[in-house]
Coordinates of C-alpha atoms and ligand atoms in Angstrom, one line a residue:
M658 CA 0.0 0.0 0.0
G659 CA 1.6 3.4 -1.1
A660 CA 1.6 6.9 0.3
E661 CA -2.1 7.5 -0.3
H662 CA -2.7 6.1 3.1
H663 CA -0.8 8.8 4.9
S664 CA -3.1 11.9 5.0
K665 CA -1.6 15.4 4.8
A666 CA -1.6 16.9 8.4
F667 CA -1.5 20.7 8.4
A668 CA -4.0 23.5 7.2
P669 CA -6.3 23.4 10.3
A670 CA -9.9 23.4 8.9
P671 CA -12.2 25.8 10.7
R672 CA -15.2 24.3 12.4
A673 CA -18.8 25.0 11.4
D674 CA -18.7 28.1 13.5
G675 CA -15.6 29.3 11.7
R676 CA -13.3 28.9 14.7
I677 CA -10.2 26.8 14.6
N678 CA -9.4 24.0 17.1
L679 CA -5.9 24.6 18.4
V680 CA -5.5 21.0 19.7
G681 CA -3.4 18.9 17.3
L682 CA -1.3 21.7 15.9
S683 CA 2.4 21.4 16.2
R684 CA 4.3 24.3 17.9
E685 CA 5.2 25.8 14.6
E686 CA 1.7 25.6 13.3
L687 CA 0.3 27.0 16.5
E688 CA 2.6 30.0 16.3
A689 CA 1.7 30.5 12.6
T690 CA -2.0 30.2 13.3
L691 CA -1.9 32.7 16.3
T692 CA 0.2 35.3 14.5
A693 CA -2.1 35.0 11.4
A694 CA -4.9 36.0 13.8
G695 CA -2.9 39.1 14.9
L696 CA -1.5 37.7 18.2
E697 CA 2.1 38.1 19.2
K698 CA 4.5 35.2 18.5
F699 CA 5.3 34.6 22.2
R700 CA 1.7 33.9 22.9
A701 CA 2.1 30.4 21.3
R702 CA 4.3 29.2 24.1
Q703 CA 1.8 30.5 26.7
V704 CA -1.2 28.9 25.0
W705 CA 0.7 25.6 24.6
H706 CA 1.3 25.6 28.4
W707 CA -2.3 26.2 29.2
I708 CA -3.6 23.6 26.7
Y709 CA -1.2 20.7 27.3
Y710 CA 0.3 21.2 30.8
R711 CA -2.8 22.6 32.6
G712 CA -5.5 21.0 30.4
V713 CA -7.5 24.3 30.1
T714 CA -10.1 24.6 27.4
D715 CA -11.5 28.0 28.4
F716 CA -9.3 30.9 27.1
A717 CA -10.7 33.2 29.9
A718 CA -9.0 31.0 32.4
M719 CA -5.6 31.5 30.8
T720 CA -4.7 34.2 33.3
T721 CA -1.1 34.7 32.3
L722 CA -2.4 36.2 29.0
A723 CA -3.7 39.8 28.9
K724 CA -7.5 40.1 28.7
P725 CA -7.5 41.5 25.1
A726 CA -5.4 38.5 24.0
R727 CA -7.8 36.0 25.7
E728 CA -10.8 37.7 24.0
K729 CA -9.1 37.5 20.6
L730 CA -8.4 33.8 21.2
A731 CA -12.0 33.1 22.1
E732 CA -13.2 34.9 19.0
H733 CA -11.1 32.8 16.6
F734 CA -10.3 29.6 18.3
V735 CA -11.4 26.7 20.5
V736 CA -9.7 24.0 22.5
D737 CA -11.8 20.9 21.6
R738 CA -12.5 17.6 23.2
P739 CA -14.4 14.7 21.8
V740 CA -17.7 13.9 23.5
A741 CA -17.6 10.9 25.8
V742 CA -20.9 9.4 24.7
K743 CA -20.1 6.3 26.9
D744 CA -18.0 6.1 30.0
L745 CA -17.9 2.5 31.2
Q746 CA -16.1 1.2 34.3
S747 CA -15.1 -2.5 34.6
E748 CA -15.2 -4.3 38.0
D749 CA -11.4 -4.6 37.6
G750 CA -11.0 -0.8 37.3
T751 CA -10.5 -0.7 33.6
R752 CA -12.3 2.2 32.0
K753 CA -13.5 2.6 28.4
W754 CA -14.7 5.8 26.7
L755 CA -16.6 5.9 23.5
C756 CA -15.4 9.2 22.0
R757 CA -17.6 11.0 19.4
F758 CA -16.0 13.6 17.1
H759 CA -17.6 16.5 15.3
D760 CA -18.7 14.5 12.3
G761 CA -20.4 11.9 14.5
Q762 CA -17.7 9.2 14.0
E763 CA -16.7 7.3 17.1
V764 CA -13.7 5.4 18.5
E765 CA -13.0 3.7 21.8
A766 CA -10.1 4.5 24.3
V767 CA -9.3 2.3 27.3
H768 CA -7.5 3.1 30.5
I769 CA -6.0 0.1 32.4
P770 CA -4.9 1.1 35.9
E771 CA -2.2 -0.7 37.9
E772 CA -1.0 -0.2 41.5
D773 CA 1.1 2.9 40.9
R774 CA 0.6 3.7 37.2
G775 CA -1.8 3.2 34.3
T776 CA -1.9 2.7 30.6
L777 CA -4.1 4.3 28.0
C778 CA -4.9 2.4 24.9
V779 CA -5.4 4.9 22.0
S780 CA -7.2 4.5 18.6
S781 CA -5.8 5.8 15.3
Q782 CA -8.5 5.0 12.8
V783 CA -12.3 4.7 12.8
G784 CA -12.7 1.0 12.0
C785 CA -9.5 -0.4 10.5
T786 CA -7.8 -0.8 7.1
L787 CA -7.1 -4.4 8.0
T788 CA -9.2 -7.5 8.8
C789 CA -7.3 -9.6 11.3
R790 CA -9.6 -12.5 12.0
F791 CA -9.4 -12.5 15.8
C792 CA -10.1 -8.8 16.2
H793 CA -13.5 -7.2 16.6
T794 CA -12.3 -3.9 15.0
G795 CA -11.3 -6.0 12.0
T796 CA -15.0 -6.6 11.3
Q797 CA -15.5 -2.9 11.0
L798 CA -14.6 -1.5 7.5
L799 CA -12.3 1.5 7.6
V800 CA -14.4 4.7 7.9
R801 CA -11.5 7.1 8.1
N802 CA -8.2 8.0 9.6
L803 CA -8.2 10.0 12.8
R804 CA -6.6 13.5 12.6
A805 CA -3.8 14.4 15.0
D806 CA -6.2 16.4 17.2
E807 CA -8.5 13.4 17.5
I808 CA -5.7 11.2 18.6
V809 CA -4.2 13.7 21.1
S810 CA -7.7 14.5 22.5
Q811 CA -8.2 10.8 23.6
V812 CA -5.3 11.4 26.0
M813 CA -6.7 14.7 27.1
L814 CA -10.2 13.3 27.6
A815 CA -8.7 10.5 29.8
R816 CA -6.7 13.1 31.8
D817 CA -9.8 15.1 32.4
A818 CA -11.6 12.0 33.6
L819 CA -8.7 11.0 35.8
G820 CA -8.3 14.5 37.2
E821 CA -4.6 14.6 36.2
W822 CA -4.2 18.3 35.2
P823 CA -1.5 19.6 35.7
S824 CA 0.1 16.2 35.4
P825 CA 2.1 15.2 38.5
P826 CA 5.6 14.0 37.6
E827 CA 5.2 11.0 39.9
G828 CA 2.4 8.6 40.6
R829 CA 0.4 9.4 37.4
M830 CA -2.5 7.1 36.7
L831 CA -2.0 7.9 33.0
S832 CA 1.7 7.1 32.8
N833 CA 1.9 5.0 29.6
I834 CA 0.4 5.0 26.2
V835 CA -0.1 2.1 23.8
M836 CA -1.2 2.7 20.2
M837 CA -3.2 -0.5 20.3
G838 CA -6.7 0.7 20.0
M839 CA -8.8 0.7 16.9
G840 CA -6.9 0.9 13.6
E841 CA -3.4 0.3 12.2
P842 CA -1.4 3.3 13.3
L843 CA 1.2 2.9 10.5
F844 CA -1.5 3.3 7.9
N845 CA -2.1 6.8 9.4
Y846 CA 1.5 7.6 10.1
D847 CA 1.5 11.4 9.6
N848 CA -1.3 12.0 12.0
V849 CA -0.1 9.4 14.6
A850 CA 3.4 10.9 14.5
K851 CA 2.2 14.4 14.8
A852 CA 0.0 13.5 17.8
L853 CA 2.7 11.5 19.6
K854 CA 5.2 14.4 19.1
I855 CA 2.7 16.6 20.9
V856 CA 2.2 14.0 23.7
M857 CA 5.9 13.6 24.1
D858 CA 6.6 17.4 24.3
G859 CA 8.2 18.0 27.7
E860 CA 6.4 21.3 28.3
G861 CA 3.0 19.8 28.0
I862 CA 1.6 16.3 28.4
A863 CA 5.2 15.1 28.7
I864 CA 4.8 11.3 28.4
S865 CA 8.3 10.1 27.3
K866 CA 8.9 8.0 24.2
R867 CA 10.0 5.2 26.6
R868 CA 6.5 5.0 28.0
I869 CA 4.9 4.9 24.6
T870 CA 4.4 1.7 22.6
L871 CA 3.2 1.6 19.0
S872 CA 1.7 -1.7 17.9
T873 CA 1.7 -2.6 14.2
S874 CA 0.3 -5.7 12.4
G875 CA 3.4 -5.5 10.2
V876 CA 3.4 -2.4 7.9
V877 CA 7.1 -3.1 7.1
P878 CA 7.9 0.1 5.0
M879 CA 6.8 2.4 7.9
M880 CA 8.5 0.6 10.8
K881 CA 12.0 2.1 10.3
R882 CA 10.7 5.6 9.9
C883 CA 8.6 5.2 13.0
G884 CA 11.6 4.1 15.0
A885 CA 13.9 6.8 13.6
E886 CA 11.4 9.7 13.9
L887 CA 9.6 8.9 17.1
G888 CA 11.8 6.5 19.0
V889 CA 8.9 4.9 20.7
N890 CA 8.7 1.2 21.7
L891 CA 7.6 -1.3 19.1
A892 CA 5.0 -4.0 19.4
V893 CA 4.2 -6.4 16.6
S894 CA 0.9 -8.3 16.2
L895 CA 2.6 -11.7 15.3
H896 CA -0.1 -14.3 16.2
A897 CA 1.3 -17.0 13.9
V898 CA 4.7 -18.4 13.1
N899 CA 4.3 -19.5 9.5
D900 CA 3.2 -17.6 6.4
E901 CA 0.4 -20.0 5.5
L902 CA -1.5 -19.5 8.9
R903 CA -0.4 -15.8 9.4
S904 CA -1.7 -14.9 5.9
R905 CA -5.1 -16.3 6.9
I906 CA -5.5 -14.6 10.3
V907 CA -3.3 -11.4 9.8
P908 CA -4.0 -10.7 6.1
I909 CA -1.3 -8.0 5.8
N910 CA 1.2 -10.9 5.9
R911 CA 0.3 -11.5 2.2
K912 CA 1.9 -8.2 1.5
Y913 CA 4.8 -8.3 4.0
P914 CA 5.5 -12.0 4.8
L915 CA 7.4 -13.1 7.9
A916 CA 10.8 -13.0 6.4
E917 CA 10.4 -9.3 5.6
L918 CA 8.7 -8.6 9.0
M919 CA 11.5 -10.2 10.9
E920 CA 14.1 -8.2 9.0
A921 CA 12.2 -5.0 9.7
V922 CA 12.1 -5.7 13.4
R923 CA 15.7 -6.8 13.6
T924 CA 16.7 -3.4 12.1
Y925 CA 14.2 -1.3 14.1
P926 CA 16.2 1.8 15.3
G927 CA 17.0 1.7 19.0
L928 CA 16.2 -2.0 19.6
N929 CA 18.4 -3.5 22.2
N930 CA 18.1 -5.6 25.4
A931 CA 16.9 -2.6 27.4
R932 CA 14.3 -1.8 24.6
R933 CA 13.0 -5.1 23.3
V934 CA 10.3 -5.6 20.8
T935 CA 7.0 -6.9 22.2
W936 CA 5.5 -9.8 20.1
E937 CA 1.8 -10.0 20.6
Y938 CA 0.5 -13.5 20.3
V939 CA -3.2 -14.2 20.8
M940 CA -3.8 -17.8 22.0
L941 CA -6.4 -19.4 19.7
K942 CA -7.5 -22.9 20.6
G943 CA -6.2 -25.5 18.2
V944 CA -5.0 -22.8 15.7
N945 CA -1.7 -21.4 16.9
D946 CA -1.1 -22.8 20.4
S947 CA 0.8 -26.0 20.0
L948 CA 4.3 -26.6 21.4
A949 CA 5.4 -27.0 17.8
D950 CA 4.2 -23.4 17.3
A951 CA 6.1 -22.4 20.5
R952 CA 9.3 -24.0 19.2
E953 CA 8.9 -22.3 15.8
L954 CA 8.3 -18.9 17.5
V955 CA 11.6 -19.3 19.4
R956 CA 13.4 -20.2 16.2
L957 CA 11.8 -17.2 14.3
I958 CA 12.8 -14.5 16.9
R959 CA 16.3 -15.9 17.6
G960 CA 18.8 -13.0 17.9
I961 CA 16.1 -10.3 18.2
P962 CA 15.8 -8.6 21.7
S963 CA 12.3 -9.8 22.4
K964 CA 9.5 -10.3 24.9
I965 CA 6.3 -12.1 24.1
N966 CA 2.9 -11.1 25.3
L967 CA 0.6 -14.1 25.3
I968 CA -3.0 -12.9 25.0
P969 CA -5.7 -15.3 25.9
F970 CA -8.3 -14.7 23.2
N971 CA -11.1 -12.4 24.3
P972 CA -14.3 -13.5 22.5
W973 CA -16.7 -11.0 20.9
P974 CA -20.1 -11.5 19.3
G975 CA -19.7 -13.8 16.3
A976 CA -16.0 -14.5 16.8
P977 CA -14.8 -17.6 14.8
F978 CA -12.3 -18.7 17.5
E979 CA -12.1 -20.1 21.0
C980 CA -9.5 -19.2 23.7
S981 CA -6.9 -21.9 24.3
D982 CA -7.2 -23.8 27.5
W983 CA -5.3 -22.1 30.3
S984 CA -3.2 -25.2 30.8
Q985 CA -2.1 -25.1 27.2
I986 CA -1.3 -21.4 27.5
Q987 CA 0.8 -22.1 30.6
R988 CA 2.7 -24.9 28.7
F989 CA 3.3 -22.5 25.8
S990 CA 4.5 -19.8 28.1
D991 CA 6.8 -22.2 30.0
F992 CA 8.4 -23.5 26.8
V993 CA 9.1 -19.9 25.6
N994 CA 10.3 -18.8 29.0
E995 CA 12.7 -21.8 29.2
A996 CA 14.1 -20.8 25.8
G997 CA 15.1 -17.5 27.4
Y998 CA 12.3 -15.2 26.4
A999 CA 10.1 -13.5 28.9
S1000 CA 6.5 -14.5 27.9
P1001 CA 4.1 -13.3 30.4
I1002 CA 0.4 -14.2 30.0
R1003 CA -1.6 -11.0 29.7
T1004 CA -4.4 -10.8 32.3
P1005 CA -7.5 -9.9 30.3
R1006 CA -8.8 -6.5 31.6
G1007 CA -12.2 -5.0 31.2
K1008 CA -13.8 -8.1 29.5
D1009 CA -17.1 -7.2 31.2
I1010 CA -17.2 -3.9 29.3
L1011 CA -15.7 -5.3 26.0
A1012 CA -12.6 -3.3 26.7
A1013 CA -10.1 -6.2 26.4
C1014 CA -7.6 -6.7 23.6
G1015 CA -9.3 -7.3 20.3
Q1016 CA -12.8 -6.4 21.6
L1017 CA -13.0 -2.7 20.6
K1018 CA -15.5 -1.7 18.0
S1019 CA -17.7 1.4 17.5
E1020 CA -21.0 1.5 15.7
S1021 CA -19.5 4.0 13.2
Q1022 CA -20.3 2.6 9.8
R1023 CA -20.2 4.1 6.3
P1024 CA -22.0 1.1 4.7
T1025 CA -22.0 2.5 1.2
A1026 CA -21.7 -0.1 -1.6
S1027 CA -18.9 1.9 -3.2
Q1028 CA -16.9 1.8 0.1
R1029 CA -17.3 -2.0 0.2
A1030 CA -16.3 -2.3 -3.4
A1031 CA -13.3 0.0 -2.9
Q1032 CA -12.2 -2.1 0.1
M1033 CA -12.7 -5.3 -1.9
E1034 CA -10.5 -3.8 -4.7
V1035 CA -7.8 -3.0 -2.1
H1036 CA -7.8 -6.7 -1.0
K1037 CA -7.9 -8.0 -4.5
A1038 CA -5.0 -5.7 -5.5
L1039 CA -3.1 -7.0 -2.4
A1040 CA -3.6 -10.6 -3.4
A1041 CA -2.8 -9.9 -7.1
E1042 CA 0.4 -8.1 -6.1
Y1043 CA 1.4 -10.9 -3.8
A1044 CA 0.6 -13.6 -6.4
A1045 CA 2.7 -11.6 -8.9
R1046 CA 5.6 -11.5 -6.4
V1047 CA 5.4 -15.2 -5.7
A1048 CA 5.4 -15.9 -9.5
E1049 CA 8.4 -13.7 -9.9
K1050 CA 10.2 -15.4 -7.1
E1051 CA 9.4 -18.8 -8.5
A1052 CA 10.5 -17.7 -11.9
A1053 CA 13.8 -16.4 -10.4
L1054 CA 14.2 -19.7 -8.6
S1055 CA 13.6 -21.7 -11.7
L1056 CA 16.1 -19.5 -13.5
G1057 CA 18.5 -20.0 -10.6
Ligands
SF4_1742 S1 -5.6 -6.2 15.2 FE1 -5.2 -4.1 14.7 S2 -4.6 -4.1 12.5 FE2 -5.7 -6.0 12.9 S3 -7.9 -5.6 12.5 FE3 -7.5 -5.3 14.7 S4 -7.1 -3.1 14.9 FE4 -6.8 -3.6 12.7

């Protein structure tokens, strides 16, 4: 899939009321936007502080700015948040928000609290470009990419709800971010990168790159750029250890097979024993959970600084799989552990509110026939391209 999937980021479009949302603009864009409205350049730093360090949405409350400046800001701009149309709390403390944006599209964001910290799972697309068979989001056709402001504002909405403005340096309940919500983040790279740079900025939300993990299903061409530009931790949706099975349950494997994926991970910038890749491996009964699979997994990742997250499959309505038996998951984990790789079994969180891994889905649909046709064309093109590559390889082999 080429560049058409990476939407252009700047040129903030005014809302229906003509005002511009300042959330999601980079520092340079914020400065340009404010000066274009006749405000002094230095105001940009002040406004950045109030929006991202203090979480203020009302310009009148930005008391370090002169009153005329605050009035001008309120005239031209807004500090937007999505509407939390649902705010669900699980008995295990996990919290899920259904976030609705201006055009009515919705995504889910999930907060998973631990003893002294907490992780926010953030979405990057409405629906998903891909159709991984074990994933609820995969059953929802892609509606659209999220813009940078819509990605950042999931973090801000969660901070509002957790009461973490200004954010304490220690003991934060929103201390880590995983780009593991709805969507394939590397198919919306420009907006995801822009949003994460805002989140990582030390004078605002200030969540360090070491506490951010981006999970990809294997968009090989974008992985190096992500590592080089953002420096965030990498997680890969692996879920199978041979091309035949992986191409069935993680269809992007038809485009970027395991050999290419392994090479892209091996060369991911900054990967080392202190910053290992996380392989996500959903445990599907009788599909990918045998000890032979465990053995092949160990062989596949040899030499790559790795940890494996074993994810007991979380069922969703209509799901075509069952979760492996716990005893089999334990055997699989022991085998991989004994081979020298940490392979903790992820405790499902928020299952009672469909907030667990692979359970996210919003009702946002754009069920037009042309959309379906376009999506089918994408898949057909993928398969055709892959078939052509296989034929080419085979031709080369026969030539060899
Ligand atoms: S696992 Fe990720 S890439 Fe695959 S369908 Fe689900 S959201 Fe999309």
